Amino acid sequence: MDAKLLYRFREVYGPGIIEGVIWEVPYPVLPSEHRVKYRLVFVVHGNRLVGYDNERGKGDHKHIMGQQFPYIFRDVATLVQDFILDVKGVQ
């Protein structure tokens, strides 16, 4: 199985842009244990205020106002919901 694009979006959101790509992948991106690869970001005036991703070696995590925190991935719907809640929290 090749990677399958699940969602791709880019839109104006408040004073900035939200953008994201979510893939279903054949194998987990270690150390994550699920088969979803994602990158979600909220940028205002060129500054990332919120970002969620699961890069190889780091696993699931999020960036809020320059700080990095662990993130517990449950499913795609919860991922997007949590991301939007954090975006609303920094506005």
Coordinates of C-alpha atoms in Angstrom, one line a residue:
M1 CA 0.0 0.0 0.0
D2 CA 1.3 3.4 -0.9
A3 CA 0.6 6.5 1.2
K4 CA -3.0 7.7 0.7
L5 CA -3.9 11.4 1.0
L6 CA -6.9 11.7 3.4
Y7 CA -7.2 15.5 3.7
R8 CA -5.4 18.6 2.3
F9 CA -6.6 22.1 3.2
R10 CA -5.5 25.7 3.2
E11 CA -7.7 28.6 4.1
V12 CA -7.8 32.0 5.6
Y13 CA -8.6 31.7 9.3
G14 CA -9.0 34.9 11.4
P15 CA -5.9 37.0 11.0
G16 CA -3.9 34.1 9.4
I17 CA -3.8 30.9 7.4
I18 CA -4.5 27.3 8.5
E19 CA -3.0 24.6 6.4
G20 CA -2.8 20.9 6.8
V21 CA -2.0 17.6 5.1
I22 CA -3.0 14.2 6.5
W23 CA -2.0 10.9 5.0
E24 CA -2.7 7.2 5.7
V25 CA 0.7 5.5 5.5
P26 CA 1.5 1.8 5.2
Y27 CA 3.6 1.7 8.4
P28 CA 3.7 4.0 11.5
V29 CA 6.1 6.9 11.5
L30 CA 8.1 5.8 14.5
P31 CA 7.9 6.3 17.4
S32 CA 4.1 6.8 16.6
E33 CA 2.1 3.6 16.7
H34 CA -0.6 4.6 14.2
R35 CA -0.6 4.7 10.4
V36 CA -1.4 8.4 10.0
K37 CA 1.2 11.0 9.0
Y38 CA 0.1 14.7 9.5
R39 CA 1.2 18.3 9.4
L40 CA -1.1 21.0 10.5
V41 CA -0.1 24.7 11.0
F42 CA -1.6 28.1 11.9
V43 CA 0.5 31.0 10.6
V44 CA 0.0 34.7 11.3
H45 CA 2.2 37.3 9.6
G46 CA 4.8 34.6 8.8
N47 CA 4.9 33.2 12.4
R48 CA 3.8 29.7 13.3
L49 CA 1.5 30.1 16.3
V50 CA 0.2 26.5 16.3
G51 CA 1.6 23.4 14.7
Y52 CA 0.9 19.7 14.9
D53 CA 3.0 17.0 13.4
N54 CA 4.5 13.6 13.8
E55 CA 8.0 13.6 12.3
R56 CA 10.2 10.5 12.4
G57 CA 12.1 10.2 15.6
K58 CA 9.9 12.7 17.5
G59 CA 6.5 11.1 17.2
D60 CA 3.3 13.0 17.8
H61 CA 3.7 16.5 19.2
K62 CA 2.4 20.0 18.9
H63 CA 3.9 23.5 18.9
I64 CA 2.1 26.3 20.7
M65 CA 3.5 29.8 20.6
G66 CA 7.1 28.6 20.3
Q67 CA 6.9 25.8 22.9
Q68 CA 6.7 22.0 22.0
F69 CA 4.4 19.6 23.9
P70 CA 3.6 15.9 23.5
Y71 CA 0.4 15.1 21.7
I72 CA -1.7 11.9 22.1
F73 CA -3.1 10.9 18.8
R74 CA -6.5 9.2 19.0
D75 CA -8.0 9.5 15.5
V76 CA -8.1 12.0 12.6
A77 CA -11.4 13.7 13.7
T78 CA -10.0 14.4 17.2
L79 CA -6.7 15.6 15.7
V80 CA -8.4 18.2 13.6
Q81 CA -10.7 19.2 16.5
D82 CA -7.8 19.5 19.0
F83 CA -5.8 21.6 16.4
I84 CA -8.7 24.0 15.9
L85 CA -9.2 24.4 19.7
D86 CA -5.6 25.3 20.1
V87 CA -5.8 27.8 17.2
K88 CA -8.8 29.4 18.8
G89 CA -6.9 29.5 22.1
V90 CA -4.0 31.7 20.7
Q91 CA -6.2 34.3 19.0

